Coordinates of C-alpha atoms and ligand atoms in Angstrom, one line a residue:
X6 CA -64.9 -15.8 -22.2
X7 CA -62.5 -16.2 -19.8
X8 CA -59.6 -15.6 -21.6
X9 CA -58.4 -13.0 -24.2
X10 CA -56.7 -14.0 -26.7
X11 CA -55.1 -11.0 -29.1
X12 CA -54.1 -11.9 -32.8
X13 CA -49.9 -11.9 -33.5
X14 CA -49.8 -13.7 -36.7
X15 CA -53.5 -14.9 -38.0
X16 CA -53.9 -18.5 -37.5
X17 CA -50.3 -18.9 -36.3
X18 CA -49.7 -16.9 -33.1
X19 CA -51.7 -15.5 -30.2
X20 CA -51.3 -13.5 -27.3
X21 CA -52.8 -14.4 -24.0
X22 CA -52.0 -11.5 -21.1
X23 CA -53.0 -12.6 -17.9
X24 CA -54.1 -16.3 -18.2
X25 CA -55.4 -16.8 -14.6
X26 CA -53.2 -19.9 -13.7
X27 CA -54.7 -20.2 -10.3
X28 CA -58.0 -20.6 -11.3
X29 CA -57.5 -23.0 -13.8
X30 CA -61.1 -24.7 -13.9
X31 CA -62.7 -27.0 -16.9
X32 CA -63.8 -23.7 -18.4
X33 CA -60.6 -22.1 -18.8
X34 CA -58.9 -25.3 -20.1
X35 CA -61.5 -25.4 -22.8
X36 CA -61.0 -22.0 -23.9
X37 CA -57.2 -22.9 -23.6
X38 CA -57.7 -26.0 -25.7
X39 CA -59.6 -23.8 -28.5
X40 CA -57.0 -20.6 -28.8
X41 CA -54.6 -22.9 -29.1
X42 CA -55.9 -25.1 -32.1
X43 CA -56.9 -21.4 -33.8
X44 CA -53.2 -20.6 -32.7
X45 CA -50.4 -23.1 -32.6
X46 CA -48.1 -20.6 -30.9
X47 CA -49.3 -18.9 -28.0
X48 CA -47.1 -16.2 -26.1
X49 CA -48.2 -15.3 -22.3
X50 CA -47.3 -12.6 -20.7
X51 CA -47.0 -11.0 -17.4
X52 CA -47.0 -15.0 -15.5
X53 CA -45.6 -14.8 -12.6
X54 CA -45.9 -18.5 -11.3
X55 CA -43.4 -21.1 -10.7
X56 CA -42.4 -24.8 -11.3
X57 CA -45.3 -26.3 -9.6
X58 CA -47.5 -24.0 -11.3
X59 CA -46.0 -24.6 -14.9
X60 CA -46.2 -28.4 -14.2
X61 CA -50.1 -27.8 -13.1
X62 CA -50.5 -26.1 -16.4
X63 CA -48.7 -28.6 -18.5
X64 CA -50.3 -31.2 -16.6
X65 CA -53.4 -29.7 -18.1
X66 CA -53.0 -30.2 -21.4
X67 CA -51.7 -34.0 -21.7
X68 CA -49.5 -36.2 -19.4
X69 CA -46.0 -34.9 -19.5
X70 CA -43.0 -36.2 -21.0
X71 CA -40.2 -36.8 -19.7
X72 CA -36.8 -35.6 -22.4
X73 CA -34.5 -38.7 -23.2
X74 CA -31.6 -35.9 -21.2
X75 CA -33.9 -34.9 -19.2
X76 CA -33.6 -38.5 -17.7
X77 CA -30.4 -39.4 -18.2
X78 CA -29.0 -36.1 -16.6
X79 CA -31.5 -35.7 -13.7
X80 CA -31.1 -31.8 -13.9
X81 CA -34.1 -31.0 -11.9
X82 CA -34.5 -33.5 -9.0
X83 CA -37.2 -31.7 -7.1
X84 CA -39.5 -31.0 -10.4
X85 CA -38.3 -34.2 -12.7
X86 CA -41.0 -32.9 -15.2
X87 CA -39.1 -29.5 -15.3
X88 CA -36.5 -29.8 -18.7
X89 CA -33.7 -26.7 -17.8
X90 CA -33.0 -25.1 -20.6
X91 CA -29.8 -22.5 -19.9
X92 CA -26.2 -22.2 -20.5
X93 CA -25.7 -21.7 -17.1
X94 CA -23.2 -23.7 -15.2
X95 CA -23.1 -25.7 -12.1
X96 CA -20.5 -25.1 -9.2
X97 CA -18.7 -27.9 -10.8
X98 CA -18.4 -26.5 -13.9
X99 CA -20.8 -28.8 -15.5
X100 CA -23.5 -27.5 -17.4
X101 CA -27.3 -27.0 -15.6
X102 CA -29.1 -27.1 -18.0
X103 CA -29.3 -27.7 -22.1
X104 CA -28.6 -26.4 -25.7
X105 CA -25.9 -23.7 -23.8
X106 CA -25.7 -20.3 -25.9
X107 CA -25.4 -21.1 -29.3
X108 CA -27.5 -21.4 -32.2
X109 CA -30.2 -24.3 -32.0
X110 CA -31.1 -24.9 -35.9
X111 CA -34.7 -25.4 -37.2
X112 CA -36.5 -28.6 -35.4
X113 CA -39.3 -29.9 -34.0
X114 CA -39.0 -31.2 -30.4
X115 CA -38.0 -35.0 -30.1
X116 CA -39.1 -36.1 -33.4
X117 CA -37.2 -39.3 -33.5
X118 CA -39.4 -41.0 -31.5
X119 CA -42.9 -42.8 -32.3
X120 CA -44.8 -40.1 -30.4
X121 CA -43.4 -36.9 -30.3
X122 CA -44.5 -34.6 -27.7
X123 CA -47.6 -32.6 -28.9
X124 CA -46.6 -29.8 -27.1
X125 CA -43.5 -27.5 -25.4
X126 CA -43.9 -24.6 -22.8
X127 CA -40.9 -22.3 -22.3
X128 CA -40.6 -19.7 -19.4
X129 CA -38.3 -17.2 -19.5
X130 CA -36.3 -17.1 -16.0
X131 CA -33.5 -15.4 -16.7
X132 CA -32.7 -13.3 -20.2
X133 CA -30.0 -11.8 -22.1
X134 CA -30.2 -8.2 -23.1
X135 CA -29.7 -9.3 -26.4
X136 CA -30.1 -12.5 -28.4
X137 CA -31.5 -15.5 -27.8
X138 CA -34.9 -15.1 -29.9
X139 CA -36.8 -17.9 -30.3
X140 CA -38.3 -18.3 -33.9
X141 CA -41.2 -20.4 -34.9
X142 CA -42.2 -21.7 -38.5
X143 CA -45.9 -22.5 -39.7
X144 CA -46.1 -26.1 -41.2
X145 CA -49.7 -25.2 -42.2
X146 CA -48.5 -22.4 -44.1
X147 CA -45.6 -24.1 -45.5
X148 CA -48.0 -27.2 -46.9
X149 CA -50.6 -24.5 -48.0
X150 CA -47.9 -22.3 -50.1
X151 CA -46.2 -25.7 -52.1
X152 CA -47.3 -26.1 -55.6
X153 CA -50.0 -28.7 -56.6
X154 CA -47.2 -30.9 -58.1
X155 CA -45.3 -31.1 -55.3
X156 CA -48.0 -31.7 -52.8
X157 CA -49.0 -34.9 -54.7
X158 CA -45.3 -35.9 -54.9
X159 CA -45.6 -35.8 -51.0
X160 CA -48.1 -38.0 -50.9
X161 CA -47.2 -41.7 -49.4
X162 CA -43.7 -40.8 -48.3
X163 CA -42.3 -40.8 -44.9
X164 CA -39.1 -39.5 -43.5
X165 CA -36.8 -42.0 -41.8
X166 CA -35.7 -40.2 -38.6
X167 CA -32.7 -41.9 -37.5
X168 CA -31.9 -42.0 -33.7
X169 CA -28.3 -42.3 -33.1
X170 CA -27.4 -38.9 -34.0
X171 CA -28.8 -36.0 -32.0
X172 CA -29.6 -32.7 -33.5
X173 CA -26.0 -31.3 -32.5
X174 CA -24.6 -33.9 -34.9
X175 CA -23.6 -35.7 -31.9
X176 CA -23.8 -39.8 -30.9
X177 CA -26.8 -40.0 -28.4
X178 CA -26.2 -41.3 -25.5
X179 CA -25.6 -45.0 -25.2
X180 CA -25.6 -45.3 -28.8
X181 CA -23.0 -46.4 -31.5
X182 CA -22.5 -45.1 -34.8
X183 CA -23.3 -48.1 -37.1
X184 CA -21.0 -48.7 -39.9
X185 CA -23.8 -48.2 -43.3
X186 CA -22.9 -44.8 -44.5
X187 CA -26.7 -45.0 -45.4
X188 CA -28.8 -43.1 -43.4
X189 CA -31.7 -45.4 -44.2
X190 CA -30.3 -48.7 -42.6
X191 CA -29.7 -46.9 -39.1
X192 CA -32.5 -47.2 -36.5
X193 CA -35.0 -44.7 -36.3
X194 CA -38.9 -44.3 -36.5
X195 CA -40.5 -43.4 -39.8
X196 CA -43.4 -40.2 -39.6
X197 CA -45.1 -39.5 -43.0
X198 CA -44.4 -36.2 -44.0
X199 CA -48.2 -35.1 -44.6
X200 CA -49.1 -34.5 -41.4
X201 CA -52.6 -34.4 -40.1
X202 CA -52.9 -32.8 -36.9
X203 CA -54.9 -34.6 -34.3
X204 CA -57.2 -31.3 -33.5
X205 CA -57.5 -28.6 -36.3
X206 CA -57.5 -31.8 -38.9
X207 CA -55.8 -29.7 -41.0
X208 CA -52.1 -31.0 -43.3
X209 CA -49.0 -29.5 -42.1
X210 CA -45.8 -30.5 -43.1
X211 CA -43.8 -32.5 -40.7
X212 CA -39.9 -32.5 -40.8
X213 CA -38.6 -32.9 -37.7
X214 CA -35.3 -32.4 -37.2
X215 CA -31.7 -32.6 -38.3
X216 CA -31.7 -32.4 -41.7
X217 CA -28.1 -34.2 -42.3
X218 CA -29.3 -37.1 -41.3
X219 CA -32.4 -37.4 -43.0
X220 CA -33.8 -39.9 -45.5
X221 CA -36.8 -40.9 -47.3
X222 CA -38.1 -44.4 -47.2
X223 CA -37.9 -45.9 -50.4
X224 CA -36.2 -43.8 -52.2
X225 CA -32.6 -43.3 -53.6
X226 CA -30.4 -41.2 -51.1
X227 CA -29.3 -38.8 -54.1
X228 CA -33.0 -38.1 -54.7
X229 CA -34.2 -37.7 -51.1
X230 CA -31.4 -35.3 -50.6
X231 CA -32.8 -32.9 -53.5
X232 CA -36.6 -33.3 -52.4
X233 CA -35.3 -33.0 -48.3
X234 CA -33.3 -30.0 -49.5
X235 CA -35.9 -28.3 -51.7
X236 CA -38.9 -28.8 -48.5
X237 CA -36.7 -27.3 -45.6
X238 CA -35.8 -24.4 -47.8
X239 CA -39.9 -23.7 -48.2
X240 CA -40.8 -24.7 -44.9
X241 CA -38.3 -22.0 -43.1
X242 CA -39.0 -19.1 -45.7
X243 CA -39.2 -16.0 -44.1
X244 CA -42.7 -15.8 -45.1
X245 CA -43.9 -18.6 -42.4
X246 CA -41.7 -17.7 -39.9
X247 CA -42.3 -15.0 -36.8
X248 CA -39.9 -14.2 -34.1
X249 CA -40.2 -14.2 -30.5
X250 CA -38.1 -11.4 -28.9
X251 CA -38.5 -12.4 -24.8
X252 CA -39.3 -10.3 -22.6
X253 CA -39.5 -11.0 -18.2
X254 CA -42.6 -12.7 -17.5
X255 CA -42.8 -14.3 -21.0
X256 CA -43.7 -17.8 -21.9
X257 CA -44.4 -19.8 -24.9
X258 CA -46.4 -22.9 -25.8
X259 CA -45.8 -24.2 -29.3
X260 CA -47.6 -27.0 -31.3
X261 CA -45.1 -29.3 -31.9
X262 CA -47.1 -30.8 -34.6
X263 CA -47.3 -28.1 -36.7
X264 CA -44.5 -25.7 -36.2
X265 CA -40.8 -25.6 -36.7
X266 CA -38.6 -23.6 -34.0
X267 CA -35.1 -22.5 -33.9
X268 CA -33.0 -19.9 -31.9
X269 CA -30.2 -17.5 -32.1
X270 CA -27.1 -17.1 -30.5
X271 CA -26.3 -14.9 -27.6
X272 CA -23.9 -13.3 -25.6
X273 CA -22.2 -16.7 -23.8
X274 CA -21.1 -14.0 -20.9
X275 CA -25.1 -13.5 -20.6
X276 CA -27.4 -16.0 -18.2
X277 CA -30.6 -17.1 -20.2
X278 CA -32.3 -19.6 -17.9
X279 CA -35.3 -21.0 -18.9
X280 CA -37.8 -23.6 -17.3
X281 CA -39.6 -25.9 -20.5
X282 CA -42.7 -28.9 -19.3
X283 CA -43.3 -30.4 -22.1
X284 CA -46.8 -32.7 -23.1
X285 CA -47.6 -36.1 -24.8
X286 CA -48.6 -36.5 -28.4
X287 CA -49.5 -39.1 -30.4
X288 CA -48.2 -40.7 -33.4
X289 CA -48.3 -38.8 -36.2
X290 CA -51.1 -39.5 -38.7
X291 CA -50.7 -39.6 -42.2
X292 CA -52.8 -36.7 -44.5
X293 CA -53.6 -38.8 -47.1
Ligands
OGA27 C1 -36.4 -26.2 -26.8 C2 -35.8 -25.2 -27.7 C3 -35.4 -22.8 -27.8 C4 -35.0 -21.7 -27.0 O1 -36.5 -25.9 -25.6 O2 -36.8 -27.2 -27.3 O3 -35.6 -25.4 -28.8 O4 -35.4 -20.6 -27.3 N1 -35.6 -24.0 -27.1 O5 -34.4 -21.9 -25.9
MN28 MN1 -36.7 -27.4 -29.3

């Protein structure tokens, strides 16, 4: 083997060392590949490479993605695949990057599209001495752990994601609030909730993001609320959950099929600068 992989969290989180990044051969990627199905979150440390090298990483693993900000804002105009992620500000006064210093509720990564990204990779650039942990929920877990009654319940129903509102609770860009107070007649993409991941095979629950906004297709608004309610208070119980407290020379790949993230708050008189590629997915696949 040519990487090492220690055991975090079993089946959830892994530890890679010193992944050699500059010898990055068909091998290596295969090994990659594999510790990463056996563990959706992966934590490096010690890297010590830059853009181009993250981007030659990324590139690795799927074509990259592009974020809907990422191209509106061009933030990054020597490495367009690089996504800033930082509260820091330009000389302007404008901000350099996204998501500033607060608190980023529970989400997966641009779920309001048909394909959301299979994967996110975050270096740590610049850190806090306090604050700003990164937290990561297991959708595997979650399904596993939800009684038998509920798991058939599940079966057949999809989540409307609407797209006008981000996960903020802002208007994206360039779109209008519409006037139905119904979250159901907005536009948005619908992802079944049963998710069967396109490697492992194995059901995860799939929630995407901003809860507020959520419905489920074909069923009363009163009801969805209750069932949308009772399945992001299981998915995000402590027992699925692990932490990431950064250290320099940290970065972290998360499946973005099968995992839920969120962060903390920090100091706003703190820098936190971090540099995120992110990889194509594919639409998600019903587990039933
Ligand atoms: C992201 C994200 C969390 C963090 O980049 O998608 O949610 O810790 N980041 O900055
Ligand atoms: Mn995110």
């Amino acid at each position: 083997m040519r990487i090492a992989v220690k055991e975090v969290v079993p089946a959830f989180v892994g530890q890679i060392d010193d992944f050699p990044f500059e010898a990055m051969d068909e091998r290596v990627i295969g090994e990659l590949r594999a510790a990463w199905t056996a563990y959706p979150i992966l934590r490096f440390r010690n890297v010590a490479i830059g853009d181009r090298e993250q981007i030659a990483f990324s590139h690795a693993l799927g074509r990259p993605v592009l974020h809907p900000r990422q191209l509106q804002q061009g933030k990054n105009e020597e490495f367009p695949e690089i996504l800033v992620i930082s509260n820091k500000k330009k000389a302007d006064g404008t901000a350099a990057g996204d998501l500033g210093d607060g608190e980023v509720n529970w989400h997966t990564d641009t779920w309001f599209v048909e394909r959301p990204p299979s994967a996110a990779i975050l270096r740590a650039i610049e850190l806090p001495q306090e604050g700003g942990n990164t937290y990561f929920a297991n959708m595997y877990a979650a399904y596993a752990a939800l009684p038998a009654s509920l798991k058939s319940r599940l079966v057949g129903l999809s989540i409307h994601h609407q797209t006008v509102i981000d996960g903020r609770g802002e208007v994206r860009l360039g779109m209008t609030r519409p006037a139905s107070p119904n979250y159901a007649d907005w536009p948005g993409v619908d992802h079944p909730i049963l998710r069967r991941h396109a490697q492992s095979g194995k059901t995860g629950l799939y929630l995407g993001g901003s809860r507020k906004h959520q419905s489920i297709v074909g069923m009363a608004q009163d009801e969805a609320s209750l069932l949308l309610d009772e399945l992001w208070a299981r998915a995000t119980d402590s027992a699925h959950v692990w932490g990431q407290e950064w250290r320099p020379g940290d970065m972290m790949m998360w499946d973005n099929r099968c995992a839920l993230h969120r962060r903390d708050p920090f100091d706003p008189g703190a820098i936190r600068l971090m540099h995120r590629t992110t990889v194509e997915g594919e639409r998600p696949m019903a587990a039933w």
